[in-house]
PDB file of C-alpha atoms in Angstrom:
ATOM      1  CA  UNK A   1       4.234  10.757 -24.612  1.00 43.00           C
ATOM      2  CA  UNK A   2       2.053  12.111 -22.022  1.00 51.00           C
ATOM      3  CA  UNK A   3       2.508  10.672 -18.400  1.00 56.00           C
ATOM      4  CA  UNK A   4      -0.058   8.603 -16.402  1.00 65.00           C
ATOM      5  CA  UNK A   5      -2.067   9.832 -14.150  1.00 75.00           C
ATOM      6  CA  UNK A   6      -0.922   9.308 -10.216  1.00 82.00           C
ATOM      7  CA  UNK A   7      -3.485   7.546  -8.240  1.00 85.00           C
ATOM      8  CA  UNK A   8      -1.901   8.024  -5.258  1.00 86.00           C
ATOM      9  CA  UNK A   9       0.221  10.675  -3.105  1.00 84.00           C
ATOM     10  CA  UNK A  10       3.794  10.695  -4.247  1.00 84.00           C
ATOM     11  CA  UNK A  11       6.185  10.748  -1.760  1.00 87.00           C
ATOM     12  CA  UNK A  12       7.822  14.386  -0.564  1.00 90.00           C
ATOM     13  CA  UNK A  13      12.129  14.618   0.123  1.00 91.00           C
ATOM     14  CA  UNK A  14      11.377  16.825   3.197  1.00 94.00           C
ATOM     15  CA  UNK A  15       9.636  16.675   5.990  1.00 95.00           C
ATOM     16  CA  UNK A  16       7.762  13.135   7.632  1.00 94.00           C
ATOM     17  CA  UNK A  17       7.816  11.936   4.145  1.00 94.00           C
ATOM     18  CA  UNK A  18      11.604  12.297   5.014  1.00 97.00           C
ATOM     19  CA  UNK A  19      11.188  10.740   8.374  1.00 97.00           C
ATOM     20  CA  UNK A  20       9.129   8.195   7.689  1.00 97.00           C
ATOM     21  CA  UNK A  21      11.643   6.922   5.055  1.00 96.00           C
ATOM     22  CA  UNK A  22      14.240   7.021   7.319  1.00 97.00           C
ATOM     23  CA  UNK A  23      11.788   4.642   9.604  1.00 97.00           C
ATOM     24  CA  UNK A  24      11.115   2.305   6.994  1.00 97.00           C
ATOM     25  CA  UNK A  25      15.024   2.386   6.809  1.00 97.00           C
ATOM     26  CA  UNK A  26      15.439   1.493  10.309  1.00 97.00           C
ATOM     27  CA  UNK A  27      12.961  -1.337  10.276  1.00 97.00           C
ATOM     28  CA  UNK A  28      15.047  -3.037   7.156  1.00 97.00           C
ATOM     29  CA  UNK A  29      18.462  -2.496   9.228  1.00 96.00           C
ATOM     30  CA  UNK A  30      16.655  -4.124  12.322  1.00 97.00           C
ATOM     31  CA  UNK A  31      15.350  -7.345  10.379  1.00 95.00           C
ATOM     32  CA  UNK A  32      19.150  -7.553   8.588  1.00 95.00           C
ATOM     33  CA  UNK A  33      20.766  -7.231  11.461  1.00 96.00           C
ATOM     34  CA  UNK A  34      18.545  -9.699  13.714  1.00 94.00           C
ATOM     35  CA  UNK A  35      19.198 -10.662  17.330  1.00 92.00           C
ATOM     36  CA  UNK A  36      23.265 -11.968  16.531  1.00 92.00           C
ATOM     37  CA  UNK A  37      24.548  -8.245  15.454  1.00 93.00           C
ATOM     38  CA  UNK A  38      27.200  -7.018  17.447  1.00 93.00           C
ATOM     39  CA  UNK A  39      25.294  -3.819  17.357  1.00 94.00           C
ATOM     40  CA  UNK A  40      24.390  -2.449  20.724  1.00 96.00           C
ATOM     41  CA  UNK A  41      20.609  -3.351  20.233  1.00 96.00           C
ATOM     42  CA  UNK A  42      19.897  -1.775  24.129  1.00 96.00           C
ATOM     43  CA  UNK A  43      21.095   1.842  22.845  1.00 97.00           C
ATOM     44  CA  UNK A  44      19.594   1.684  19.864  1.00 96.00           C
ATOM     45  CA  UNK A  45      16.315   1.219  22.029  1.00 97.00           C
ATOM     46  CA  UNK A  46      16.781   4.126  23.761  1.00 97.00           C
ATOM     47  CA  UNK A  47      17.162   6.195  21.591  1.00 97.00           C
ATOM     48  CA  UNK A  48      14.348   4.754  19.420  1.00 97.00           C
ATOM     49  CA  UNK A  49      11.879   5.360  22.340  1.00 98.00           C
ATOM     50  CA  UNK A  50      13.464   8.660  22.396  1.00 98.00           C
ATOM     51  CA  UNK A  51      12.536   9.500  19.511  1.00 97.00           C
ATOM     52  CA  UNK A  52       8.830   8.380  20.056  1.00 97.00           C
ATOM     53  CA  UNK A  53       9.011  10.136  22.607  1.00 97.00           C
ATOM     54  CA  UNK A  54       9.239  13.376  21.314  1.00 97.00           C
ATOM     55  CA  UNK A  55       7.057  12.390  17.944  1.00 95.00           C
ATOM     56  CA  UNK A  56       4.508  11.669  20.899  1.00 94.00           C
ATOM     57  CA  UNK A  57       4.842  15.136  22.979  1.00 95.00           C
ATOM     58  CA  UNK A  58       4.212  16.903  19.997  1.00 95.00           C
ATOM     59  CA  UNK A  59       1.322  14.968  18.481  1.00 91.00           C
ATOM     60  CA  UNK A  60      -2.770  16.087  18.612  1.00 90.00           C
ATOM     61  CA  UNK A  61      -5.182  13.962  20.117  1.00 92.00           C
ATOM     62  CA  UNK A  62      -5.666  10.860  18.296  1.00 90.00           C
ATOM     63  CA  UNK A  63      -9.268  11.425  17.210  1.00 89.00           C
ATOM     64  CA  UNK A  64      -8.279  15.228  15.673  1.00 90.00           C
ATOM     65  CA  UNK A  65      -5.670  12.934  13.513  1.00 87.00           C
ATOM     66  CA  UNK A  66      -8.216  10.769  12.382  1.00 86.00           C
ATOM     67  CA  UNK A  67     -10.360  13.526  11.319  1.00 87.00           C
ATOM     68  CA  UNK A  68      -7.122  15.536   9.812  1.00 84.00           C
ATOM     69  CA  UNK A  69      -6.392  12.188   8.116  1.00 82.00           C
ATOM     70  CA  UNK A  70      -9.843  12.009   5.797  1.00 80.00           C
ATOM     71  CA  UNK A  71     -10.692  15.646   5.875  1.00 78.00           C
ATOM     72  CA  UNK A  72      -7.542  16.249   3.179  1.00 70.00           C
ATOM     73  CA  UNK A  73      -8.002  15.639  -0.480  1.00 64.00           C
ATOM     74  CA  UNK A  74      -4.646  13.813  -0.229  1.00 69.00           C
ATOM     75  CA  UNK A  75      -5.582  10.699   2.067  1.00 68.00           C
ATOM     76  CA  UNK A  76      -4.140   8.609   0.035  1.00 79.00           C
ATOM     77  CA  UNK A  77      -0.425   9.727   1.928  1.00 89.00           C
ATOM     78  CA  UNK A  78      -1.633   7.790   5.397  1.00 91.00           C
ATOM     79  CA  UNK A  79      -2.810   3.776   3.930  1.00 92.00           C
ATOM     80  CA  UNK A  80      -0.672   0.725   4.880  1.00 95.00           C
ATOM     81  CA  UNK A  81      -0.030  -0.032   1.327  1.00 96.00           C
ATOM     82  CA  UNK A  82       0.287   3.096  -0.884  1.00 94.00           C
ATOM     83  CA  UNK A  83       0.862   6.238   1.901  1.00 93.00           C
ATOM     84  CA  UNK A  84       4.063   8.033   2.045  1.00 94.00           C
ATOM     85  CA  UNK A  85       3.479   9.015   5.848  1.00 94.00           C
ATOM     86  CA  UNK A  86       3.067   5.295   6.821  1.00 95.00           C
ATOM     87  CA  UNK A  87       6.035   3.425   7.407  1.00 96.00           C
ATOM     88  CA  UNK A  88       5.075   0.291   7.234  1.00 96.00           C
ATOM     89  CA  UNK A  89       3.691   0.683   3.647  1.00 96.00           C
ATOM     90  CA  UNK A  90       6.086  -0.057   0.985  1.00 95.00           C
ATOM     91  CA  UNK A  91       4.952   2.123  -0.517  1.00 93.00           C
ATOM     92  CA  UNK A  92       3.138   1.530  -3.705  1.00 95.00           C
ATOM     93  CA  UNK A  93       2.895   4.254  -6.332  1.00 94.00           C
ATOM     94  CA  UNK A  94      -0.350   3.384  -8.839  1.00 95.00           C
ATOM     95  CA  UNK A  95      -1.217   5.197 -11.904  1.00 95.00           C
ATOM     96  CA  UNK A  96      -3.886   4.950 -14.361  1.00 95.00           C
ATOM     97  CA  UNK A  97      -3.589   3.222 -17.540  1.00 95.00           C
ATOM     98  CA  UNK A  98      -5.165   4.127 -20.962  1.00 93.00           C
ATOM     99  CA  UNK A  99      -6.751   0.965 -21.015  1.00 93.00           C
ATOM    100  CA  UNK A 100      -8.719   1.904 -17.777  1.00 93.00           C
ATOM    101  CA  UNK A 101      -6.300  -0.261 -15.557  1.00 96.00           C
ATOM    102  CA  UNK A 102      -4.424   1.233 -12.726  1.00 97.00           C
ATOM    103  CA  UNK A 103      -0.864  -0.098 -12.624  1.00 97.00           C
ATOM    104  CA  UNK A 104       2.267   0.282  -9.969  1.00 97.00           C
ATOM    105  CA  UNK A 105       5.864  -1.135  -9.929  1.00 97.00           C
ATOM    106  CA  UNK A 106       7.279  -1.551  -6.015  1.00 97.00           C
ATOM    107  CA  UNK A 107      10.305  -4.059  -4.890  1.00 98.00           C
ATOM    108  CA  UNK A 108       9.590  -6.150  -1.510  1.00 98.00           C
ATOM    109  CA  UNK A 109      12.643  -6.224   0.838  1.00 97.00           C
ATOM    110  CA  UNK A 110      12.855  -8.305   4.316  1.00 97.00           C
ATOM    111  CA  UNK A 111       9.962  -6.818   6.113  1.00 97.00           C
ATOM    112  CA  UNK A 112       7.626  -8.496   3.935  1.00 98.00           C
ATOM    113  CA  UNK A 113       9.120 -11.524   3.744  1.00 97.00           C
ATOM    114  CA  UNK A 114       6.846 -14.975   4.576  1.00 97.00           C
ATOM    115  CA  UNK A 115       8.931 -18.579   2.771  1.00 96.00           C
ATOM    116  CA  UNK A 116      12.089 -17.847   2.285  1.00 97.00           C
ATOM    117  CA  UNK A 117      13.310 -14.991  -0.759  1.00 97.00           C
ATOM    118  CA  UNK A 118       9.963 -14.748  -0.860  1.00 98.00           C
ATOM    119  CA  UNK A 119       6.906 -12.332  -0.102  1.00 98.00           C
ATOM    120  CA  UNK A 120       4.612 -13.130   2.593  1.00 98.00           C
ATOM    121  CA  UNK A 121       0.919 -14.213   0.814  1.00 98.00           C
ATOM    122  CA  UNK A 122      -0.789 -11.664   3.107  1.00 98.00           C
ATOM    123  CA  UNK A 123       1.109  -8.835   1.709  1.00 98.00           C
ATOM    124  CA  UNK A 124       0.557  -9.884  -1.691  1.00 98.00           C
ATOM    125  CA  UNK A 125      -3.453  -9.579  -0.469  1.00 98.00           C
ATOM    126  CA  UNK A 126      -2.834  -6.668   0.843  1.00 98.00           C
ATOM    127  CA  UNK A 127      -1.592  -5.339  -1.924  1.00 98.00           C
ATOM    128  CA  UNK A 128      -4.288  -6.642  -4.725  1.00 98.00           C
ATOM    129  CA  UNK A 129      -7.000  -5.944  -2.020  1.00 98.00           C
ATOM    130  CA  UNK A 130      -5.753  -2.192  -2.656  1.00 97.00           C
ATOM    131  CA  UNK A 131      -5.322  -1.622  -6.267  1.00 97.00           C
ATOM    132  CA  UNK A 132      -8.458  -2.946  -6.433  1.00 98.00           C
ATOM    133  CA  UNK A 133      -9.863  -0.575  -4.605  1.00 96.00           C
ATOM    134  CA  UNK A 134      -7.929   2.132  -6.563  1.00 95.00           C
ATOM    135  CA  UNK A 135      -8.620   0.395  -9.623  1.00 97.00           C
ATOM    136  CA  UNK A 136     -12.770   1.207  -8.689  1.00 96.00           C
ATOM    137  CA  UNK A 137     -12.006   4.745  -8.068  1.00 93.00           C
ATOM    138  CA  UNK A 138     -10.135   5.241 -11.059  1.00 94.00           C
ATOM    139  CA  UNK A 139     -13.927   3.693 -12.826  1.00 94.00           C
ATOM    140  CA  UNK A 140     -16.237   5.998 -10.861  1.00 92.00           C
ATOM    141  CA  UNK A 141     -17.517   3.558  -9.084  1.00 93.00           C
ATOM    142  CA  UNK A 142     -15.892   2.784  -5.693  1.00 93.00           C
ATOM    143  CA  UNK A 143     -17.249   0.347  -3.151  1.00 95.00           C
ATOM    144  CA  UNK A 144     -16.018  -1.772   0.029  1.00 96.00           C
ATOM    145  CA  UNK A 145     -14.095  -5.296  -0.309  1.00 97.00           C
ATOM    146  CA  UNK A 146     -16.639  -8.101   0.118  1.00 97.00           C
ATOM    147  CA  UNK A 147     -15.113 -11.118  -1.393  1.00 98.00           C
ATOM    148  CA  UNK A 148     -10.994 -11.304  -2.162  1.00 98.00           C
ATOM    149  CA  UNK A 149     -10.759 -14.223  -3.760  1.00 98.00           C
ATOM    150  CA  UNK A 150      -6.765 -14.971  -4.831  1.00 98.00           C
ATOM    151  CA  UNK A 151      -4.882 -17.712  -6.514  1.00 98.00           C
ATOM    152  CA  UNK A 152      -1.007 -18.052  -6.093  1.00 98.00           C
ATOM    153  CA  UNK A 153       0.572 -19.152  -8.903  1.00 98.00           C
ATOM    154  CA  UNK A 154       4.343 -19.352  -8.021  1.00 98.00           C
ATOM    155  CA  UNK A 155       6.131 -18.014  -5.031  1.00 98.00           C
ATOM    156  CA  UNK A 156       6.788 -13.376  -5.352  1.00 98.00           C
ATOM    157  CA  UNK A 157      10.253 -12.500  -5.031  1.00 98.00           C
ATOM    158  CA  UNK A 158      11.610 -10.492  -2.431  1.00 98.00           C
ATOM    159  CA  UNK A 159      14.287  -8.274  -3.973  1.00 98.00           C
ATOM    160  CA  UNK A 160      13.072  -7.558  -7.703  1.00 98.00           C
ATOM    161  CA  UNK A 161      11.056  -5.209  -9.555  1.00 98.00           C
ATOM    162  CA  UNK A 162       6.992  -5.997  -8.974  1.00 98.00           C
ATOM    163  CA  UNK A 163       4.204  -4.992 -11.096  1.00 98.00           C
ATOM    164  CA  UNK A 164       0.379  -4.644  -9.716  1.00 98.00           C
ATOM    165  CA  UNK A 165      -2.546  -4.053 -12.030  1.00 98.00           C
ATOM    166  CA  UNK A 166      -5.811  -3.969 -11.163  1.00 98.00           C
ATOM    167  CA  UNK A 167      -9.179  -3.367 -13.541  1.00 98.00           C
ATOM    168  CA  UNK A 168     -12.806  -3.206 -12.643  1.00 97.00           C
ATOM    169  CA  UNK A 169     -14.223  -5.675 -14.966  1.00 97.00           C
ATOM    170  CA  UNK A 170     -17.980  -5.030 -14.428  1.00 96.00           C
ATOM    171  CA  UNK A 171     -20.609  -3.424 -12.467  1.00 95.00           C
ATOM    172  CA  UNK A 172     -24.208  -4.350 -11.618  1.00 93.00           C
ATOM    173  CA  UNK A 173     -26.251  -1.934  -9.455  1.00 91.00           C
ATOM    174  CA  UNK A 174     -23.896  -1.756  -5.904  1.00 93.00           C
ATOM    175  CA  UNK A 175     -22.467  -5.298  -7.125  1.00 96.00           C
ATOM    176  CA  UNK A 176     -18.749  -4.885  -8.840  1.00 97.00           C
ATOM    177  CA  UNK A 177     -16.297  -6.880  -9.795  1.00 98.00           C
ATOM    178  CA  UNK A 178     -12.663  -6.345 -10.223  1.00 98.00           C
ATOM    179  CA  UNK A 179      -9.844  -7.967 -11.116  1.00 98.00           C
ATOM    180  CA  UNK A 180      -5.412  -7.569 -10.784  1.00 98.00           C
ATOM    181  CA  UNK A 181      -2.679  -9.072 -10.444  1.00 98.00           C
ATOM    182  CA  UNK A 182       0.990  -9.083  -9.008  1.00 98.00           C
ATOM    183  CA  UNK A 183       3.701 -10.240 -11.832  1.00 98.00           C
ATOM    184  CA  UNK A 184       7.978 -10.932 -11.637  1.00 98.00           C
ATOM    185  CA  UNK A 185      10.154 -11.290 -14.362  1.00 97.00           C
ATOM    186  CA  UNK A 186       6.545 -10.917 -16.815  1.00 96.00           C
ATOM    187  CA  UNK A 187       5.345 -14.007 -14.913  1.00 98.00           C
ATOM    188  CA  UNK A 188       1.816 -14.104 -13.154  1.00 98.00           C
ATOM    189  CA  UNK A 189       2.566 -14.719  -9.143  1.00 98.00           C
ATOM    190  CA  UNK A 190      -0.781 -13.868  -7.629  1.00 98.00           C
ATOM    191  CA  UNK A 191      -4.060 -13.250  -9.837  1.00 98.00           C
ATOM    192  CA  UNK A 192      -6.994 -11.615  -7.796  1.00 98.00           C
ATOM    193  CA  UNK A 193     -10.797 -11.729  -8.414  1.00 98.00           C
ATOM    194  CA  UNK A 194     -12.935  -9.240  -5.840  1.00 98.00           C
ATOM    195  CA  UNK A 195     -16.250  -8.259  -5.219  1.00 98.00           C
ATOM    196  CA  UNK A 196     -16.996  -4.832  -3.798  1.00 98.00           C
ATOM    197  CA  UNK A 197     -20.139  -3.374  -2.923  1.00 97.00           C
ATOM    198  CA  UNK A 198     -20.772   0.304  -3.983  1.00 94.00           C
ATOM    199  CA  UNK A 199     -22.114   2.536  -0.970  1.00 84.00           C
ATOM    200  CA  UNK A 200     -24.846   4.416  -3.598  1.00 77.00           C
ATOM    201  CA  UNK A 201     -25.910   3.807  -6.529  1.00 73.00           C
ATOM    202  CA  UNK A 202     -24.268   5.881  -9.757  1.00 64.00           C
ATOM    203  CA  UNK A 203     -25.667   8.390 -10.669  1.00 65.00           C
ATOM    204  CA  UNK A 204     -27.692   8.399 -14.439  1.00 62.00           C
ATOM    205  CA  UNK A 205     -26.215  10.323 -16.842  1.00 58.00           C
TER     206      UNK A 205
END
């Protein structure tokens, strides 16, 4: 069986795809250990701003990021929802489907947490709002989110195995539509329904 396609920058074991990680690590510990630990949370400050610190003496200018950011064929590795240098995405690992779809399994923990055990609805838009977008690369045909429209059908898990699929469903000049989903346990949670708006016109073949 030949593998899917990735749609998105897989995550290195070296380097800031280490450290960021380790971040996303520290963020979980922080939330589960909350403001009754008996940790000494004034230490741990320190030598978290420490640490930015140094990350900060040693970065570029913020607009020669930016530009290093988009000017890579790999930008994909810096979004909030699928990049392995950004620690407050998940992250979310898509591929493409046979079928056209692009599809991704991801497990919430606290940091996205909103009622209870459960995932915050914002998150769950963020992430249909991006494998949507994915999903319009993956056609050809990319464009920029103009409607989201989303239905939540039962309350997303925190703690289990997630799937996202997404499918562009139709286009009409700049006008497309798309469509995905977020599923537990083979259940619908959140069904999506967007509109994007292509920046030119395809091309004739």
């Amino acid at each position: 069986m030949t593998a899917a396609p990735d749609l998105t920058s897989a995550p290195r074991e070296d380097g800031v795809d280490a450290a960021v990680a380790a971040a996303r690590r520290v963020i979980e510990s922080l939330l589960r250990a909350g403001g009754s630990s008996t940790a000494e949370m004034d230490r741990i400050a320190d030598q978290l701003n420490s640490v930015a610190d140094h990350l900060d003496e040693h970065a570029p200018e913020r607009d020669q990021r930016m530009v290093d950011m988009w000017a890579r064929e790999d930008f994909t590795r810096h979004d909030p929802v699928t990049g392995p240098e950004n620690a407050i995405a998940p992250p979310l690992h898509l591929t493409a489907r046979a079928d056209g779809s692009v599809r991704g399994v991801l497990t919430l923990g606290l940091p996205y947490q909103g009622p209870p055990g459960h995932v915050h609805g914002g998150i769950s838009a963020l992430l249909l709002d991006h494998a949507l977008g994915v999903a319009n690369h993956r056609a050809g045909l990319p464009g920029m989110t103009a409607e989201l429209t989303l239905r939540y059908h039962r309350p997303t898990p925190l703690f289990e195995p997630l799937t996202v699929t997404a499918r562009q469903v139709a286009a009409d000049g700049r006008k497309i539509r798309t469509t995905g989903a977020i599923e537990a346990r083979g259940e619908v949670c959140v069904s999506a329904e967007g509109l994007f708006i292509a920046k030119y016109l395809p091309r004739p073949r």
